[in-house]
mmCIF file of C-alpha atoms and ligand atoms in Angstrom:
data_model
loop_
_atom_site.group_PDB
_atom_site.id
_atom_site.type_symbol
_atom_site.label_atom_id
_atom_site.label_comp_id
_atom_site.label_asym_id
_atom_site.label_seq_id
_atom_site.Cartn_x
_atom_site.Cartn_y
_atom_site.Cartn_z
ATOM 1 C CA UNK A 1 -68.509 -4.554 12.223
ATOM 2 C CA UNK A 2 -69.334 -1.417 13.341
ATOM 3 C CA UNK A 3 -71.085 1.218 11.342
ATOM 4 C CA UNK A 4 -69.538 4.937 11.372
ATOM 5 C CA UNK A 5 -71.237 7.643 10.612
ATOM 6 C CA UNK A 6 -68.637 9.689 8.592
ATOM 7 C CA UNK A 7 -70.123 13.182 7.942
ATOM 8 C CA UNK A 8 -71.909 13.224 11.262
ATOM 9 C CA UNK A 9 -71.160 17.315 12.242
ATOM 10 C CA UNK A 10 -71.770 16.359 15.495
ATOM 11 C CA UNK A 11 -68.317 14.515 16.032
ATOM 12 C CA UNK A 12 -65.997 16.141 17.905
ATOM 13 C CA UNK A 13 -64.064 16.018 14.456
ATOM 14 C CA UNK A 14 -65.539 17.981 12.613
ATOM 15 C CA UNK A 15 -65.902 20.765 15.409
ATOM 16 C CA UNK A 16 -62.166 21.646 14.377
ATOM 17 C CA UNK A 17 -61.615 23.886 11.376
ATOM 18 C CA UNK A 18 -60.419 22.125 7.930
ATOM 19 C CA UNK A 19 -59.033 23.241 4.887
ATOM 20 C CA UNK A 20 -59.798 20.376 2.660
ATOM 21 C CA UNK A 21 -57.500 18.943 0.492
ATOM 22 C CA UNK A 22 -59.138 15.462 0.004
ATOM 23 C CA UNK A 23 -61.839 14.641 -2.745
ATOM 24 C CA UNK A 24 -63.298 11.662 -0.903
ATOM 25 C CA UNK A 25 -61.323 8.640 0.646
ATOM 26 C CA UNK A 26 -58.303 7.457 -0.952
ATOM 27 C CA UNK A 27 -58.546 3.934 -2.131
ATOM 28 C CA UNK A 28 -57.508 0.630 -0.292
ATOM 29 C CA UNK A 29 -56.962 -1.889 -2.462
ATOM 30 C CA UNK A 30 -55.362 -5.381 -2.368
ATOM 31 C CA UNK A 31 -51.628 -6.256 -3.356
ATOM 32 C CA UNK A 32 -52.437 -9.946 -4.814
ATOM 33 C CA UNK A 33 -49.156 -9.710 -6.519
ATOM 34 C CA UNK A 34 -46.889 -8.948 -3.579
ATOM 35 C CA UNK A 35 -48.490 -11.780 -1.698
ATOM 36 C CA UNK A 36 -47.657 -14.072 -3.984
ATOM 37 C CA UNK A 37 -44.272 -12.746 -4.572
ATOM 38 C CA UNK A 38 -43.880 -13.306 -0.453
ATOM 39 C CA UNK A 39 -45.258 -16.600 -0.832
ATOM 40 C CA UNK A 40 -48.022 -15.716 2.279
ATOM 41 C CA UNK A 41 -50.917 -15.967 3.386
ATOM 42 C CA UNK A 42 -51.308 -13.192 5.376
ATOM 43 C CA UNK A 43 -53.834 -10.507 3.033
ATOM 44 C CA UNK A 44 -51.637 -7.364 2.494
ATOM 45 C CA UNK A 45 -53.974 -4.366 1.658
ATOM 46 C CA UNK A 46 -52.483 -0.617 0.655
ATOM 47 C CA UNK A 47 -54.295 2.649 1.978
ATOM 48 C CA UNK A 48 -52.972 4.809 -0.721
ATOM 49 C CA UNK A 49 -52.568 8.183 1.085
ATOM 50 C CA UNK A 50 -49.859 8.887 -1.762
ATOM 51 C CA UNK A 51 -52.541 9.595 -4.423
ATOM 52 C CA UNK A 52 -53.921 12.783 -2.097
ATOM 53 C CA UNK A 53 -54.617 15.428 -4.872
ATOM 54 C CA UNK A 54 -52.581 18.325 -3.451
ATOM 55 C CA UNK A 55 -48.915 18.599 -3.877
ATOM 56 C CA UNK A 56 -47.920 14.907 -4.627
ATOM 57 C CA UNK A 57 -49.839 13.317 -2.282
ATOM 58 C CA UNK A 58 -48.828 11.818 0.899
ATOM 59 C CA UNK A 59 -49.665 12.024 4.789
ATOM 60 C CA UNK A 60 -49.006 15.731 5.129
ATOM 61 C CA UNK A 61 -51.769 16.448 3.322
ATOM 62 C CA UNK A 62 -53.937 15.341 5.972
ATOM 63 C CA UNK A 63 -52.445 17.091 8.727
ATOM 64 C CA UNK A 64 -52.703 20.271 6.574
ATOM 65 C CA UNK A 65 -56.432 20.185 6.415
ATOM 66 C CA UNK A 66 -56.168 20.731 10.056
ATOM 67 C CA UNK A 67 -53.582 22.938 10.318
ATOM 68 C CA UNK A 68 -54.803 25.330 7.985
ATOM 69 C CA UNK A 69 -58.162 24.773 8.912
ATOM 70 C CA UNK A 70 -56.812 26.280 12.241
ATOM 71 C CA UNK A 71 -54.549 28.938 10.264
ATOM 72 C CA UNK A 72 -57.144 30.060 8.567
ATOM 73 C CA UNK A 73 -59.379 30.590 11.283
ATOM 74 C CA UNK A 74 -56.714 32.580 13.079
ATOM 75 C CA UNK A 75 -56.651 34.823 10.273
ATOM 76 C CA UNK A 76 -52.686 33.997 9.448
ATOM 77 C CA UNK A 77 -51.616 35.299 6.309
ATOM 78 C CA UNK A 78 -48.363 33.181 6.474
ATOM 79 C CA UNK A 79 -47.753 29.645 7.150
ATOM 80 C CA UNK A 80 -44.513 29.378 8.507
ATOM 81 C CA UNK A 81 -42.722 25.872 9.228
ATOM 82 C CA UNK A 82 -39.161 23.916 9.287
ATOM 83 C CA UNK A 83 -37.696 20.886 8.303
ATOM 84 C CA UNK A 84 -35.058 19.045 6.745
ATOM 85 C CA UNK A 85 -34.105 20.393 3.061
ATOM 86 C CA UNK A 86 -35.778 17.199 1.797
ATOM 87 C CA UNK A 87 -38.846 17.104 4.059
ATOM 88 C CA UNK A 88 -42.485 15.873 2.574
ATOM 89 C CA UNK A 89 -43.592 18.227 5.316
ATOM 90 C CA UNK A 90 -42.380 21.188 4.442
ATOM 91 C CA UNK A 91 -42.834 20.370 0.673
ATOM 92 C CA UNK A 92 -46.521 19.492 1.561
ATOM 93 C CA UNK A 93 -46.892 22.935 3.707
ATOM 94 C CA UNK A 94 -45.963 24.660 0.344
ATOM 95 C CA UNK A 95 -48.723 23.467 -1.867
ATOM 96 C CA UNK A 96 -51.471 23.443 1.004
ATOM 97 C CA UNK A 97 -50.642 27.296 1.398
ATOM 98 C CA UNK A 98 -50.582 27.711 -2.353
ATOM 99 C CA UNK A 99 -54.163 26.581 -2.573
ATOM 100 C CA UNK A 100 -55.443 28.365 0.622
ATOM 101 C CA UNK A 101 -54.122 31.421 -1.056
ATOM 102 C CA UNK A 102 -51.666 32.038 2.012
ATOM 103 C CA UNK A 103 -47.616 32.691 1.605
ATOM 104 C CA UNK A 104 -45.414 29.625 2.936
ATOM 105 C CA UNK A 105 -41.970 30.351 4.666
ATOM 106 C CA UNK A 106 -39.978 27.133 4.793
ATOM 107 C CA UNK A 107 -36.923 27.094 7.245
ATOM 108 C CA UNK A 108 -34.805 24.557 6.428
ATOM 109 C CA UNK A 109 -31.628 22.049 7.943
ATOM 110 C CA UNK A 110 -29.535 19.585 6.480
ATOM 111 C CA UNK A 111 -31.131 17.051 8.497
ATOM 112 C CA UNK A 112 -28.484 14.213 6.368
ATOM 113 C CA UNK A 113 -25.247 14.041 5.453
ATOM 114 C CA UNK A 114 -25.702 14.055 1.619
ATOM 115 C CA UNK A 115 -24.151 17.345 -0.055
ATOM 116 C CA UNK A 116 -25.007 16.019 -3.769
ATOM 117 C CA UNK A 117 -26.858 17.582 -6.262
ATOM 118 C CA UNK A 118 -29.564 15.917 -6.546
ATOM 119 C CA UNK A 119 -29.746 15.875 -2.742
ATOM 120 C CA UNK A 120 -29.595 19.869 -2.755
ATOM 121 C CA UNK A 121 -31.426 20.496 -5.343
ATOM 122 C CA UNK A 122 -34.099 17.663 -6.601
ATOM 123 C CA UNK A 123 -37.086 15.863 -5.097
ATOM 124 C CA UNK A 124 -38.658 17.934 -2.096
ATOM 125 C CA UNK A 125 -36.815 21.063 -2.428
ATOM 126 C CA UNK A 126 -37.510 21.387 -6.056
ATOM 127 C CA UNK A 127 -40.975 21.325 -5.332
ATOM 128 C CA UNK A 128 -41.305 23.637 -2.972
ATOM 129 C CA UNK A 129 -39.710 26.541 -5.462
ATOM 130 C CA UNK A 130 -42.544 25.430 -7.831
ATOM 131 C CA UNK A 131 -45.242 26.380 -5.441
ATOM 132 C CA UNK A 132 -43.647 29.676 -4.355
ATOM 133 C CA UNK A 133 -42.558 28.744 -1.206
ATOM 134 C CA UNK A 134 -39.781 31.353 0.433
ATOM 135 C CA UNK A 135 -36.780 28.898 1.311
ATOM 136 C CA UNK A 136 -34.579 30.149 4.333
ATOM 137 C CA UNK A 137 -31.168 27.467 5.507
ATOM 138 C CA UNK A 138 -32.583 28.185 9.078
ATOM 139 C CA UNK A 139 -34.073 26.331 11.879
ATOM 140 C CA UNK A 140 -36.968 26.414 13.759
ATOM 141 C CA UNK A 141 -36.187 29.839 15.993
ATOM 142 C CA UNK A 142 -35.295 31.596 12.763
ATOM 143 C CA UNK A 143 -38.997 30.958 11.799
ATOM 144 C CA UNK A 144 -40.101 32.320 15.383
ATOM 145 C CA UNK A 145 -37.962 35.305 14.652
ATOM 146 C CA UNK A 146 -39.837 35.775 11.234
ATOM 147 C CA UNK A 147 -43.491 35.616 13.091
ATOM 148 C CA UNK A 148 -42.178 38.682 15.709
ATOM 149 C CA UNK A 149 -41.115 40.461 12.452
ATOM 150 C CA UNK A 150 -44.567 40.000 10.563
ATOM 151 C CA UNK A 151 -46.328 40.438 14.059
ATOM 152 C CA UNK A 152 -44.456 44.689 13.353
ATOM 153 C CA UNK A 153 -46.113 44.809 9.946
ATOM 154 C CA UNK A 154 -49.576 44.029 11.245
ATOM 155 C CA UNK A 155 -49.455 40.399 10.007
ATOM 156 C CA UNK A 156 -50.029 37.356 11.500
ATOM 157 C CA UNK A 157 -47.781 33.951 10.817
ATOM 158 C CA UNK A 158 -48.381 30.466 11.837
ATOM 159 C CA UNK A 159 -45.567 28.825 13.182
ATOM 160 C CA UNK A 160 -46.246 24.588 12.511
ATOM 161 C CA UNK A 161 -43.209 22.379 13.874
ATOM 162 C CA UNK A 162 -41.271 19.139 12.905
ATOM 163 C CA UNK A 163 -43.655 17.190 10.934
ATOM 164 C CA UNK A 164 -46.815 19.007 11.836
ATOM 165 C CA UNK A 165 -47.858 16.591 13.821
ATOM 166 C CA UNK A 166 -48.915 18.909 16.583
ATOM 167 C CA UNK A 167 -52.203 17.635 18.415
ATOM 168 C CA UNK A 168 -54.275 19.534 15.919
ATOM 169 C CA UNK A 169 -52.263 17.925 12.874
ATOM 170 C CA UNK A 170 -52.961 14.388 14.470
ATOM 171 C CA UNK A 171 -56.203 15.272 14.054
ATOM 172 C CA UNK A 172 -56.060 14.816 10.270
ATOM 173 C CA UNK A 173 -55.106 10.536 11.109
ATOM 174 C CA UNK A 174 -57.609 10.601 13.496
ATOM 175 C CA UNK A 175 -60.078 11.196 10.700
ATOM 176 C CA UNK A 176 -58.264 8.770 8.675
ATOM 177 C CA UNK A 177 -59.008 5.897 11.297
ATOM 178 C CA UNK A 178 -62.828 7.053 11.339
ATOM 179 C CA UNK A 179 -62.025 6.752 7.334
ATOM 180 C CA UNK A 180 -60.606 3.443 7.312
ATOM 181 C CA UNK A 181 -63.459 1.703 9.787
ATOM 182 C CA UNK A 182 -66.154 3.086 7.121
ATOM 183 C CA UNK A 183 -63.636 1.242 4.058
ATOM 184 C CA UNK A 184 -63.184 -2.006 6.490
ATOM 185 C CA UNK A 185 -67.238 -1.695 6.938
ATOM 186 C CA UNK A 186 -67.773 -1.358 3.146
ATOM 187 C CA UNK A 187 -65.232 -3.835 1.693
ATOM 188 C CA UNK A 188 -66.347 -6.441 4.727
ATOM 189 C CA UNK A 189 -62.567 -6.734 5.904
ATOM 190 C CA UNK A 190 -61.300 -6.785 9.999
ATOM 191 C CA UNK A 191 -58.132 -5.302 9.612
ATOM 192 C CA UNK A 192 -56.012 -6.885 12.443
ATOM 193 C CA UNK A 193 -53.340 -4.385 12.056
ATOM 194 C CA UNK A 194 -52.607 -1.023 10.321
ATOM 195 C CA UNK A 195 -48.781 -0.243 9.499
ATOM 196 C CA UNK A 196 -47.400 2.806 8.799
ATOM 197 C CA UNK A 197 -43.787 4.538 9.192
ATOM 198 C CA UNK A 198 -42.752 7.332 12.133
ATOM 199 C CA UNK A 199 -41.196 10.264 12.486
ATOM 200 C CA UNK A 200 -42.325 12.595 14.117
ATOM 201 C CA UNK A 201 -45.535 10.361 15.375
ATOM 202 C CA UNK A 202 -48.550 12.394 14.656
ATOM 203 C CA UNK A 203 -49.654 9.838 12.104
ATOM 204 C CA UNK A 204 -49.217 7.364 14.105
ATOM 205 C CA UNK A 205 -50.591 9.331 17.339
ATOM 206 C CA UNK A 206 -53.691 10.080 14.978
ATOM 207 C CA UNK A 207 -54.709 6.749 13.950
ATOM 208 C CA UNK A 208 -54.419 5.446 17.257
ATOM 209 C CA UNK A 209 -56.246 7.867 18.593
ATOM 210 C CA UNK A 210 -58.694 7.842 15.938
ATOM 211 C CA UNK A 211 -59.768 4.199 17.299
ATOM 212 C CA UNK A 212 -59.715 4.689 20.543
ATOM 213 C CA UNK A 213 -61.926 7.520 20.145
ATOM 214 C CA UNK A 214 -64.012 4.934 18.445
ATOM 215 C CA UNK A 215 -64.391 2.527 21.327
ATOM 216 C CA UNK A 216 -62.509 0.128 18.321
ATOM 217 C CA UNK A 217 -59.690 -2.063 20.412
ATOM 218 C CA UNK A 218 -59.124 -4.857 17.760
ATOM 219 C CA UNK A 219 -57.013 -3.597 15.467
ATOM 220 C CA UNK A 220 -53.171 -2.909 16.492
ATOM 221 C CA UNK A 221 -51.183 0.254 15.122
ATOM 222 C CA UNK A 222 -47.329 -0.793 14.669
ATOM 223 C CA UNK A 223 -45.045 1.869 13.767
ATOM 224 C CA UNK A 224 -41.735 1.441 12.324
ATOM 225 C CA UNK A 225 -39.414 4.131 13.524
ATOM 226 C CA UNK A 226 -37.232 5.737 10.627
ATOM 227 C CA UNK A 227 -36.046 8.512 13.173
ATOM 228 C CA UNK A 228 -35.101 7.623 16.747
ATOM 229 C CA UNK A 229 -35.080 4.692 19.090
ATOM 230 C CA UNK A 230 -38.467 3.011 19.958
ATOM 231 C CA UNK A 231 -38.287 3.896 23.826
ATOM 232 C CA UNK A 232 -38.266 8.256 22.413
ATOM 233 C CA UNK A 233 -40.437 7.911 19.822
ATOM 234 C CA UNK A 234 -42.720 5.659 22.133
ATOM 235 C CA UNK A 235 -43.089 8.280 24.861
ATOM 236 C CA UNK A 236 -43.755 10.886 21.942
ATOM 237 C CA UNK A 237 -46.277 9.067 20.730
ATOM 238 C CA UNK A 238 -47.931 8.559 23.692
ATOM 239 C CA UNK A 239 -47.812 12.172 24.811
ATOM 240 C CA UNK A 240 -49.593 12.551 21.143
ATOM 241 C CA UNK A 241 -52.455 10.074 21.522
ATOM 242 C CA UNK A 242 -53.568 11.490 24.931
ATOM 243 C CA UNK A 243 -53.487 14.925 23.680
ATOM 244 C CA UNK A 244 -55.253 14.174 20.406
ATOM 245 C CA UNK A 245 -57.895 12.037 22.284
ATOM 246 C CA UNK A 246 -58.644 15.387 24.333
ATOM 247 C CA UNK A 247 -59.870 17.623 21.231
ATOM 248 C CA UNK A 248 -61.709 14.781 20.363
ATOM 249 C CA UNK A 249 -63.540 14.873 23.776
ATOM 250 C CA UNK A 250 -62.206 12.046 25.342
ATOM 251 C CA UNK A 251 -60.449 11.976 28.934
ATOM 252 C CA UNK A 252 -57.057 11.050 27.074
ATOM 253 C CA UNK A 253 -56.736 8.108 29.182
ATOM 254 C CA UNK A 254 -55.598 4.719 27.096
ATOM 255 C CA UNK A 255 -53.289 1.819 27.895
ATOM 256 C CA UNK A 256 -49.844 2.606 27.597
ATOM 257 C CA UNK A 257 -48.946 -1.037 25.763
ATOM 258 C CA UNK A 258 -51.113 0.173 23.004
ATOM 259 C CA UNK A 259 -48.186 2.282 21.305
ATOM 260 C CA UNK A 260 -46.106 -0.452 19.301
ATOM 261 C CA UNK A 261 -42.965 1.142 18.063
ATOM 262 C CA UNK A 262 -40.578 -1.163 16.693
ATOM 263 C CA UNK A 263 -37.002 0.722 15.089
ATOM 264 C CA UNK A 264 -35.658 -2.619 14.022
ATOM 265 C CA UNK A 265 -35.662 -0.664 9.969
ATOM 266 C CA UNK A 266 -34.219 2.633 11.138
ATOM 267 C CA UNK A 267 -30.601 1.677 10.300
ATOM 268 C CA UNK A 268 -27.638 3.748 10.942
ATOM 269 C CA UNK A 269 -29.580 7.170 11.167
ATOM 270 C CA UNK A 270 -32.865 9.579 9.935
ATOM 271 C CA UNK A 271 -32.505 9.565 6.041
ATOM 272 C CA UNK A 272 -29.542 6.638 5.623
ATOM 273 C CA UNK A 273 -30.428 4.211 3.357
ATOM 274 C CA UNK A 274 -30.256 0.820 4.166
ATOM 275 C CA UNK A 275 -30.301 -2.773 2.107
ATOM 276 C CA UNK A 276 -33.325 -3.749 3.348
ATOM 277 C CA UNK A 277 -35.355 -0.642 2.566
ATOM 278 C CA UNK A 278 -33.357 -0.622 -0.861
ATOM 279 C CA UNK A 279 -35.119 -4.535 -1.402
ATOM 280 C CA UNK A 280 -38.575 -3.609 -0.343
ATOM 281 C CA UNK A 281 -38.694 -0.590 -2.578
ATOM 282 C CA UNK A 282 -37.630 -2.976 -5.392
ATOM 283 C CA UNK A 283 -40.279 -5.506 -4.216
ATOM 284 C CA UNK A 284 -43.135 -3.572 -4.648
ATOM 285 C CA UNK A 285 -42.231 -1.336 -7.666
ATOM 286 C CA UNK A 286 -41.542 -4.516 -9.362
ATOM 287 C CA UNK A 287 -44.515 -6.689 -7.770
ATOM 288 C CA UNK A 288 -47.073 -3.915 -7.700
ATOM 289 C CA UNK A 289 -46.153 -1.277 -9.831
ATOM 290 C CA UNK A 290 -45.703 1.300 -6.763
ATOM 291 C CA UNK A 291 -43.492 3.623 -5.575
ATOM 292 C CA UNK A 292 -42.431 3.851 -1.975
ATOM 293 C CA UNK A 293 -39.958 6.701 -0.651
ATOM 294 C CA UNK A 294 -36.149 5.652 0.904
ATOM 295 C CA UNK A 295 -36.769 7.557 4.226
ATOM 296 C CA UNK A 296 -40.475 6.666 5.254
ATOM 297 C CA UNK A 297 -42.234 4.722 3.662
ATOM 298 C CA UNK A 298 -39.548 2.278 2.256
ATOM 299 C CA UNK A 299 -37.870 1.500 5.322
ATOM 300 C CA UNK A 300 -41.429 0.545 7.184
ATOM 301 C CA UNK A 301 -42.437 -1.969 4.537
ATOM 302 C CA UNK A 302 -39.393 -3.820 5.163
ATOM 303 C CA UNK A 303 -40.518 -3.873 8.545
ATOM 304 C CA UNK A 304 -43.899 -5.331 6.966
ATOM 305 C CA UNK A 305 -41.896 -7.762 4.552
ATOM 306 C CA UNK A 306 -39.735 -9.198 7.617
ATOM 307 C CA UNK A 307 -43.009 -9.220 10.118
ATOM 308 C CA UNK A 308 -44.335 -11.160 7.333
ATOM 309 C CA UNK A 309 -41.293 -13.629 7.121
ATOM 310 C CA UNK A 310 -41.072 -14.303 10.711
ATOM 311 C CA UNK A 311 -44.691 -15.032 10.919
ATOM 312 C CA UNK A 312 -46.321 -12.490 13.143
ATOM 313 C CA UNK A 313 -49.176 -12.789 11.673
ATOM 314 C CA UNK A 314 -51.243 -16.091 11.167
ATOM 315 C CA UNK A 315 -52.450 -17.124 7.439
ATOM 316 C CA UNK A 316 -55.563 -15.360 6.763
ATOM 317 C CA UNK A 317 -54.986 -12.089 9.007
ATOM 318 C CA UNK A 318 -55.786 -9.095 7.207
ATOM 319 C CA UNK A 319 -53.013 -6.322 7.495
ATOM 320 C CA UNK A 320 -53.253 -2.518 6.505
ATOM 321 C CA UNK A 321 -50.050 -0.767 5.367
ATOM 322 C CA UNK A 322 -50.167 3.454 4.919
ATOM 323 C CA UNK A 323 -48.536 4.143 1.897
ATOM 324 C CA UNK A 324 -47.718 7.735 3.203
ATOM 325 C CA UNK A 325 -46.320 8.932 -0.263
ATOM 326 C CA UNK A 326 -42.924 10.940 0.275
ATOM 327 C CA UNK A 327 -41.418 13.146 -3.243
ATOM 328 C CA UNK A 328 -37.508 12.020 -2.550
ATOM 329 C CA UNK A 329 -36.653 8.729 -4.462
ATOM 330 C CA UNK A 330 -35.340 11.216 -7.524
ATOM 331 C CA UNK A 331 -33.249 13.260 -4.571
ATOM 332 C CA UNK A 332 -31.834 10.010 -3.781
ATOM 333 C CA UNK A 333 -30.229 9.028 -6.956
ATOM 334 C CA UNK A 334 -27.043 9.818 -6.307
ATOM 335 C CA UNK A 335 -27.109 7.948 -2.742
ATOM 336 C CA UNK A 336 -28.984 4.727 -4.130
ATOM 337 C CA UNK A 337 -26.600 4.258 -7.245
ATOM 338 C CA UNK A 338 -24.566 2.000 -5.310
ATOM 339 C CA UNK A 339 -27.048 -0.226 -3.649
HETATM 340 C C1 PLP B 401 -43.617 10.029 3.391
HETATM 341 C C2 PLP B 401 -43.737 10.055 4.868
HETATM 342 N N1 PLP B 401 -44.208 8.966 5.493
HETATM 343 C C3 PLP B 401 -44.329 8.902 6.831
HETATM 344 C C4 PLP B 401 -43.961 9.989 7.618
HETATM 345 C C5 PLP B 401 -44.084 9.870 9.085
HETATM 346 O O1 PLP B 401 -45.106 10.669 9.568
HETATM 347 P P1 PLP B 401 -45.024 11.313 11.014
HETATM 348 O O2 PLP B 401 -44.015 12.418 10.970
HETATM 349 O O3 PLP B 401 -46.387 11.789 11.262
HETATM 350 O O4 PLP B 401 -44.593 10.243 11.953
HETATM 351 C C6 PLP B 401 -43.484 11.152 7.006
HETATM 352 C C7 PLP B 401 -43.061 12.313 7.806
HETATM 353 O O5 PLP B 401 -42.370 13.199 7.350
HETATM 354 C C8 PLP B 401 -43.369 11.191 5.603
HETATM 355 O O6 PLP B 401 -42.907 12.287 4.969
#
């Protein structure tokens, strides 16, 4: 095992701006209980990226140290960004600005059908209110627009995309990977795989690129898609890594088979709930005592739970799985009361 030096300045890392939202690494722990409950062998360990400090926690928060780290440095006094009116992003992008004392503008879609209440009006959306974020029902160019008007008052606005997972936001997973070797070093554990949900790919991108950067080629990334087809979210991905591994001084060259996408949990569509999801959120509140989400997280441990099943991995193999946190279970009452 290697050892990585984690607060080395020198990195190429840390040569990027950060707002820091993180006291310290998040835990990784062991999830005895689900193992038994899946009757494997196969070690099942949690990163717990949903107990980040900030905002309720979750993968976003990572990005935003970058992000902001970048805002700030820009001297933006607004952090402008879109999403869907239930997105962790945008919720995350809220409470990140709150703390960096800038003003968040959140343009928002209905991304999914749902028109309920607690849809509209619960979970994500609730939150951002709480942490004075300006809500707009408008998409991305509507945001652009807004930048051109505080551009006239002398102002400057930051303008993040889907997801921030830009090549600077990836930037926050590729720390995470240098953060996860140091855990594998300390706990004495060779992760043979990490797992972790997609969307919009930066945290995948990240973490991938995070090893590579590393000269680390044993352990496999496998993302389970909850928004598009594998062969789309593959070639975003991809785009992602090589871009990432540039700021991190590296020729962005990698093998292509690297990316493992597999969309075999995303269902009907972004945001639909499916059985499957519905049973592995069950599984490990009631195995482990932890909360998944129904868009993200959810729907990639059943991914996990039926890799498991089918034996992908031999007895013994030590896999990772992101728990990327996600504030939308309560939204989802309404559309989970049935399954
Ligand atoms: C809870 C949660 N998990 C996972 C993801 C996927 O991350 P990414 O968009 O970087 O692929 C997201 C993205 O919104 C998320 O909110």
């Amino acid at each position: 095992m290697k050892d990585f030096a984690m607060h080395d300045e020198s990195t190429a890392l840390n040569r990027h701006p950060q707002f820091p939202s993180l006291n310290g690494f998040t835990p990784i722990h062991r999830a005895a209980a689900l193992e038994r409950f899946l009757g494997t062998d196969v070690r099942i360990y949690l990163k717990r990226d949903d107990l980040i400090g900030v905002g309720g926690g979750g993968n976003k928060l990572r990005k935003r140290e970058f992000l902001l780290g970048e805002a700030l440095a820009q001297n933006c006094d607004a952090f402008l960004t879109t999403g869907g009116i239930q997105s962790n992003h945008a919720r995350a992008s809220a409470a990140a600005a709150a703390r960096a004392g800038m003003s968040a503008e959140l343009f928002l879609t209905q991304a999914v059908r749902f028109r309920d209440d607690d849809y509209q009006l619960n979970g994500n959306i609730l939150l951002d209110d709480l942490f004075g974020a300006k809500v707009h029902e408008d998409p991305l160019l509507a945001a652009q627009n807004r930048a051109q008007e505080y551009a006239r008052l002398c102002l400057r606005a930051c303008v993040v995309g889907l997801g921030g997972s830009s090549p600077t936001g990836c930037l926050g997973y590729a720390s995470c990977a240098r953060e996860i070797l140091a855990q594998q070093a300390q706990l004495g554990i060779d992760f043979d795989s990490i797992v972790v949900a997609s969307g919009s790919a930066g945290t995948h991108a990240g973490l991938l690129a995070g090893l590579i950067a590393s000269d680390v080629d044993n352990i496999e990334v496998i993302d389970f898609s909850v928004l598009a087809r594998a062969p789309a979210i593959g070639d975003n991905t991809r785009a992602l890594v090589t871009e990432t591994l540039k700021r991190l001084g590296h020729s962005g060259d990698f093998p292509s088979e690297k990316v493992v996408v597999d969309d075999s949990q995303l269902g009907e569509s972004y945001g639909i709930p499916t059985p499957m999801m519905m049973d592995a959120v069950r599984t490990l509140a009631r195995t482990e005592g932890l909360l998944l989400d129904p868009v993200y997280s959810g729907k990639a441990f059943a991914g996990l739970i039926e890799a498991i099943r089918s034996w992908k991995w031999a007895p013994g193999a030590s896999v990772l799985f992101v728990m990327t946190g996600g504030a939308q279970l309560f939204a989802y009452r309404t559309a989970l009361a049935c399954m």
